[in-house]
mmCIF file of C-alpha atoms in Angstrom:
data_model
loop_
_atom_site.group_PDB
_atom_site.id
_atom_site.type_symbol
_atom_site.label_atom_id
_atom_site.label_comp_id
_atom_site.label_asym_id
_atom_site.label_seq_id
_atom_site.Cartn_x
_atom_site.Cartn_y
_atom_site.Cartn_z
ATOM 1 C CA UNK N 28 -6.136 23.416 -32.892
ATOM 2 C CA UNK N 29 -3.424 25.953 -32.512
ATOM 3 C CA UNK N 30 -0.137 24.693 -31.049
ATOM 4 C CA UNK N 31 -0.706 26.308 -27.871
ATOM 5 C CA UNK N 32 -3.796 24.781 -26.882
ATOM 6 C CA UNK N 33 -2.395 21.181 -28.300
ATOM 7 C CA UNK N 34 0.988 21.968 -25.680
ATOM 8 C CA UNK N 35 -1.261 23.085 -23.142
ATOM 9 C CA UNK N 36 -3.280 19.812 -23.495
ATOM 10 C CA UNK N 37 -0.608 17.478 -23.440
ATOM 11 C CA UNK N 38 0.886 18.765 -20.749
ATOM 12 C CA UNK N 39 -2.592 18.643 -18.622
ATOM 13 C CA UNK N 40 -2.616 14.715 -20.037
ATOM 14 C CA UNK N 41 0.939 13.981 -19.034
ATOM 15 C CA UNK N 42 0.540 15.633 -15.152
ATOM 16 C CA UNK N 43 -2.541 13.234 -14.833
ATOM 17 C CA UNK N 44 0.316 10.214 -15.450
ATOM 18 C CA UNK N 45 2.505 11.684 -13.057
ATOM 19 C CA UNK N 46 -0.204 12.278 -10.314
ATOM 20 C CA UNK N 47 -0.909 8.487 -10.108
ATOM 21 C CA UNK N 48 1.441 6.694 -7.513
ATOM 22 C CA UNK N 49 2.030 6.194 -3.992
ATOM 23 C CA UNK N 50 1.843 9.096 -1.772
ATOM 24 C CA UNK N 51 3.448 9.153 1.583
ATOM 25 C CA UNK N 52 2.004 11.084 4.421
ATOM 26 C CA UNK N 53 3.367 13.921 5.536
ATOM 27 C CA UNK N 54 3.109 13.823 9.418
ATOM 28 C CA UNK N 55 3.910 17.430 9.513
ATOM 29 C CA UNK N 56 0.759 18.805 7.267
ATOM 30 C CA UNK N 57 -1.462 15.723 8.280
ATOM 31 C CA UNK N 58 -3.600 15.292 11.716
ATOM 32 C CA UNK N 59 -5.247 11.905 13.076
ATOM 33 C CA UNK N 60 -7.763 13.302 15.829
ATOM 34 C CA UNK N 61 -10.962 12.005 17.441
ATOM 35 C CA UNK N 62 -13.908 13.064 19.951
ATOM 36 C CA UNK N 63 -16.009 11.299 22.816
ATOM 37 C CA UNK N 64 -18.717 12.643 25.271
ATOM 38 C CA UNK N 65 -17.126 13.373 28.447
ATOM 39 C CA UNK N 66 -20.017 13.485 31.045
ATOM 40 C CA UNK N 67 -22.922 13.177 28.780
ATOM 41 C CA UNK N 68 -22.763 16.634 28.430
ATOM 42 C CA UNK N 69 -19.809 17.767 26.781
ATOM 43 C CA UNK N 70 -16.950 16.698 24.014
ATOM 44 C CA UNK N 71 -13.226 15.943 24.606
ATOM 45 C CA UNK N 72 -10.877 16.224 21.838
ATOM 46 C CA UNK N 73 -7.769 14.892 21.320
ATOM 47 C CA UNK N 74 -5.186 13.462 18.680
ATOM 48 C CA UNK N 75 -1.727 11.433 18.031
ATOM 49 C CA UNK N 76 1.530 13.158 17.448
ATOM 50 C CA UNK N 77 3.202 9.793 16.111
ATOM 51 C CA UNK N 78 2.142 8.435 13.032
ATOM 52 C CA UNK N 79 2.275 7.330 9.419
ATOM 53 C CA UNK N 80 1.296 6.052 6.301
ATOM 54 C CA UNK N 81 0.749 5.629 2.520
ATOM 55 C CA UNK N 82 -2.005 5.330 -0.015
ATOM 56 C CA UNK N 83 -2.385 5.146 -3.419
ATOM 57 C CA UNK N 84 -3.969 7.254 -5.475
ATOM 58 C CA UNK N 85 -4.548 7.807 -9.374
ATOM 59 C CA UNK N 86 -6.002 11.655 -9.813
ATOM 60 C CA UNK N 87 -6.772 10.862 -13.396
ATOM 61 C CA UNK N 88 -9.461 8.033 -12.452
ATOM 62 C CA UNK N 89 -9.669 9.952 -9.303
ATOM 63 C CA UNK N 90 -9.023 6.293 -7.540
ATOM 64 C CA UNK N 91 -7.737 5.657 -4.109
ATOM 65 C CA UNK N 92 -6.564 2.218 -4.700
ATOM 66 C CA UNK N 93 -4.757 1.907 -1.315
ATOM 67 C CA UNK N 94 -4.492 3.192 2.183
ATOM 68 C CA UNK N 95 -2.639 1.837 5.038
ATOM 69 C CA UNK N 96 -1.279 4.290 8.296
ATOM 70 C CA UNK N 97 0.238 3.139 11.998
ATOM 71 C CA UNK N 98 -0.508 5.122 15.013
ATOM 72 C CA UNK N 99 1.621 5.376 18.047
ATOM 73 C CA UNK N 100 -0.715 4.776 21.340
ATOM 74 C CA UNK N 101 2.069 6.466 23.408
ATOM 75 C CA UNK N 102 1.775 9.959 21.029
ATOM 76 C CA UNK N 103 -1.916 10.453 22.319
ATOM 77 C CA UNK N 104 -2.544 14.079 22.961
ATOM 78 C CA UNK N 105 -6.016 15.574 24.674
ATOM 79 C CA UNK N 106 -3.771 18.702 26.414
ATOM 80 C CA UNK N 107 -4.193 17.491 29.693
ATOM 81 C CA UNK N 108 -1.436 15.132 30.674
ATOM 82 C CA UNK N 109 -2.965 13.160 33.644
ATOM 83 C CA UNK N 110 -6.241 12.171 31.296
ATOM 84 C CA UNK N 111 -3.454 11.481 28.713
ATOM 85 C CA UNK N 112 -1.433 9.176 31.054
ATOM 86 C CA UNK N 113 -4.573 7.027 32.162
ATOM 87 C CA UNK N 114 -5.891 6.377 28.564
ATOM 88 C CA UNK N 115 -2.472 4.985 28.037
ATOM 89 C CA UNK N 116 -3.188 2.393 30.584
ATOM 90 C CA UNK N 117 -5.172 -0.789 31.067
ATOM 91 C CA UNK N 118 -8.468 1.344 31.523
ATOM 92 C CA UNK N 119 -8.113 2.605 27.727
ATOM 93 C CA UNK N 120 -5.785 1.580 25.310
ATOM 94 C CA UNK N 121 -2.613 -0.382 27.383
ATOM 95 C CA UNK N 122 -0.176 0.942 25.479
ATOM 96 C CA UNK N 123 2.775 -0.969 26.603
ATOM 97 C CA UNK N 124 1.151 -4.354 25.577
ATOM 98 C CA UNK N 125 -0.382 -2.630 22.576
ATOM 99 C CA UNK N 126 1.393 -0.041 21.269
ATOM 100 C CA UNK N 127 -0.066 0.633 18.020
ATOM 101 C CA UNK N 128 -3.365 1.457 16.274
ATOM 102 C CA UNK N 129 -3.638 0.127 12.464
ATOM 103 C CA UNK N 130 -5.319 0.983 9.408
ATOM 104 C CA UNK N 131 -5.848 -0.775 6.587
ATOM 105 C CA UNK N 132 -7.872 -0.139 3.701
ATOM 106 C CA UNK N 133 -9.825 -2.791 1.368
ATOM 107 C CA UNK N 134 -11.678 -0.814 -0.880
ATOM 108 C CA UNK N 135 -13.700 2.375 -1.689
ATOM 109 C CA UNK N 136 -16.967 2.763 -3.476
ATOM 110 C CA UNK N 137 -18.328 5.960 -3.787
ATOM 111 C CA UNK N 138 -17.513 8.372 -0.877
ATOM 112 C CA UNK N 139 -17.226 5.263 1.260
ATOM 113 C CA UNK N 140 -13.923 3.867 2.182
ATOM 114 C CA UNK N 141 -14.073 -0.021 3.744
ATOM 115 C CA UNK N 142 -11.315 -1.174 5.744
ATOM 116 C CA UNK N 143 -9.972 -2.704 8.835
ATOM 117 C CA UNK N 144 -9.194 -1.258 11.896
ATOM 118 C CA UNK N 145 -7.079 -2.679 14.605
ATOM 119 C CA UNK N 146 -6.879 -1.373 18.174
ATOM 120 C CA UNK N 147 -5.794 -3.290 21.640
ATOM 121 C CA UNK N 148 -5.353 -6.967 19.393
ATOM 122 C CA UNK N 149 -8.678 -6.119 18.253
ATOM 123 C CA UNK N 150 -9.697 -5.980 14.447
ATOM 124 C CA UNK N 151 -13.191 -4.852 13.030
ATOM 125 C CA UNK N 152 -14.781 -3.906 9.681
ATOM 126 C CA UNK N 153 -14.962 0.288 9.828
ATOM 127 C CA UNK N 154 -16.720 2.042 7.159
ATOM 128 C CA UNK N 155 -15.699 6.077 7.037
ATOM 129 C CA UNK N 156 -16.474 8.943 4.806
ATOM 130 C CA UNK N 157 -13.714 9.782 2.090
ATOM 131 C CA UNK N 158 -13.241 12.821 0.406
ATOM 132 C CA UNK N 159 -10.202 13.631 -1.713
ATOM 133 C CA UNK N 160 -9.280 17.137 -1.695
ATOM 134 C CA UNK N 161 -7.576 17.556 -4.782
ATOM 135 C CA UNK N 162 -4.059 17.070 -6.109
ATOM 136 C CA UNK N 163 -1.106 19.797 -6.549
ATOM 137 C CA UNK N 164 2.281 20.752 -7.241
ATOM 138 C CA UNK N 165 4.223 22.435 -4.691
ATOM 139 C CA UNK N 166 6.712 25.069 -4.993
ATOM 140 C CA UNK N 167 9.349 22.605 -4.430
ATOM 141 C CA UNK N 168 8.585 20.678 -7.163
ATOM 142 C CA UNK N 169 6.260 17.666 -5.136
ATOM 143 C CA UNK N 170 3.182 16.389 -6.077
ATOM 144 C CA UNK N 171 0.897 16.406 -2.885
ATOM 145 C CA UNK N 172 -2.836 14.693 -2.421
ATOM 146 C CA UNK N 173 -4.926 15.722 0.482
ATOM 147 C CA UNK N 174 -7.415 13.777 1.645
ATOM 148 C CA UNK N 175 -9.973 13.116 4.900
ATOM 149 C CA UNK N 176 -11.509 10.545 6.135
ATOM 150 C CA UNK N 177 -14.877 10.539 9.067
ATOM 151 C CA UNK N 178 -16.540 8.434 10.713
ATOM 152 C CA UNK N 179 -17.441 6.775 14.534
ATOM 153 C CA UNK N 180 -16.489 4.314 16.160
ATOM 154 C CA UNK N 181 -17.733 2.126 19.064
ATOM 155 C CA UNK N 182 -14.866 1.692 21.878
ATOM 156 C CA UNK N 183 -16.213 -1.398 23.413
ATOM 157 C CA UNK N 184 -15.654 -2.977 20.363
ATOM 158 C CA UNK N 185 -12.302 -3.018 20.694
ATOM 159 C CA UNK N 186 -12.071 -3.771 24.290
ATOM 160 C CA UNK N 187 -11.863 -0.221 25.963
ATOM 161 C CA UNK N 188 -14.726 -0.865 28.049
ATOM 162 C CA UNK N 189 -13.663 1.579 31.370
ATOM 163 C CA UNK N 190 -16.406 4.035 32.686
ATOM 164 C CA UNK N 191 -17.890 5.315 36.020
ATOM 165 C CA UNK N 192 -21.808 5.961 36.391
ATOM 166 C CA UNK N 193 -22.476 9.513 37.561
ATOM 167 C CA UNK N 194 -24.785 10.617 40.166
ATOM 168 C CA UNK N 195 -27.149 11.614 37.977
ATOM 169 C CA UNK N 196 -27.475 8.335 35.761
ATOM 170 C CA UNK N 197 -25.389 8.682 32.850
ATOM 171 C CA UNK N 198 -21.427 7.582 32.165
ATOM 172 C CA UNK N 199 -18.549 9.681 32.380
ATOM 173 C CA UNK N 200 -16.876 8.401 29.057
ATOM 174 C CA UNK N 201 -19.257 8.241 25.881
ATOM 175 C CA UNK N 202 -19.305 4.714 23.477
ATOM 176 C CA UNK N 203 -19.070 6.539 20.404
ATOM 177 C CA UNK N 204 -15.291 8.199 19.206
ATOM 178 C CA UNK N 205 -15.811 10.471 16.109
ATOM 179 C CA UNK N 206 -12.730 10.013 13.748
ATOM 180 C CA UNK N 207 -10.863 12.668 11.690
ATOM 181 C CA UNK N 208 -8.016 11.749 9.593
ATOM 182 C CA UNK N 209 -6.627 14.780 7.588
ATOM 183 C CA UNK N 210 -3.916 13.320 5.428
ATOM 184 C CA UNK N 211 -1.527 15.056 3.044
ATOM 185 C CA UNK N 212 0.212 13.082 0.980
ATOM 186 C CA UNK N 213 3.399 13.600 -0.979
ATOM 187 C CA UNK N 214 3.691 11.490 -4.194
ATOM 188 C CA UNK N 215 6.881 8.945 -3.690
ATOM 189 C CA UNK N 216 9.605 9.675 -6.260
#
């Protein structure tokens, strides 16, 4: 093996060492969003500004060991600020007596990641998709993991059991909440 290669290998070995750690998210490049019918027919979306979190991940076993994140109810964004205000209340997610949303990961197999959920003193099992997106250096010399995580949700699980029947037979607020968690992580120093 010439030297080069056997420099060029070692260093590819010794960045897999350093890309195994805790990563904290970066709020700023990450995005915790989610979807419900609104009116049978249609989709709202909406996300929250205030949140973070940390996970562990080794990029040479390609292992996320760890995951844990806190959401701020309050920080709930759908760009229209009377819906936001109501889902802030008793109806939806009564922020003031419940002011935080909490993840908390237990293991992944496969593309699966199994963990626990907490919502309005609520707690339930949630299974999601996982997909690791890769791990880089930045320019400014940080080690960053992205990952995503999908999956649904039932709200009445959790308590948030406010609708209105329309005219027409169906419910103004779907069951279901689709889940997207974009998180970019930066690896703790």
């Amino acid at each position: 093996m010439t030297k080069l290669v056997k420099l060029g290998l070692a260093s590819v070995l010794s960045a897999g060492a350093l890309f195994a750690g805790t990563y904290n998210v970066d709020a700023s490049h990450s995005n915790v969003g989610f979807k419900v019918k609104h009116m049978m027919i249609s989709n709202v979306a909406g996300k929250f500004e205030n949140f973070a979190g940390s996970f562990e991940y080794d990029e040479k076993t390609k292992t996320l060991k760890s995951l844990n994140g806190v959401v701020k109810v309050t920080s709930i964004n759908t760009s229209n600020v009377k819906r936001d205000n109501h889902l802030k209340e008793s109806d939806f997610f009564a922020a003031n007596k419940y002011p935080e949303i909490k993840f908390n990961l237990n293991k992944v197999e496969d593309d699966k990641a199994y963990g626990k959920l907490t919502m309005r003193g609520v707690t339930k099992d949630v299974i999601l998709d996982v997909e690791v997106n890769g791990t880089i250096k930045d320019p400014w010399g940080n080690t960053r993991t992205g990952l995503v995580l999908e999956g649904k949700i039932n709200r009445m699980d959790y308590g948030i059991k406010y609708n209105s029947i329309l005219e027409t037979g169906g419910v103004a607020v779907g069951e279901k909440v689709r889940l997207t968690v974009e998180l970019e992580g930066i690896l703790a120093k």
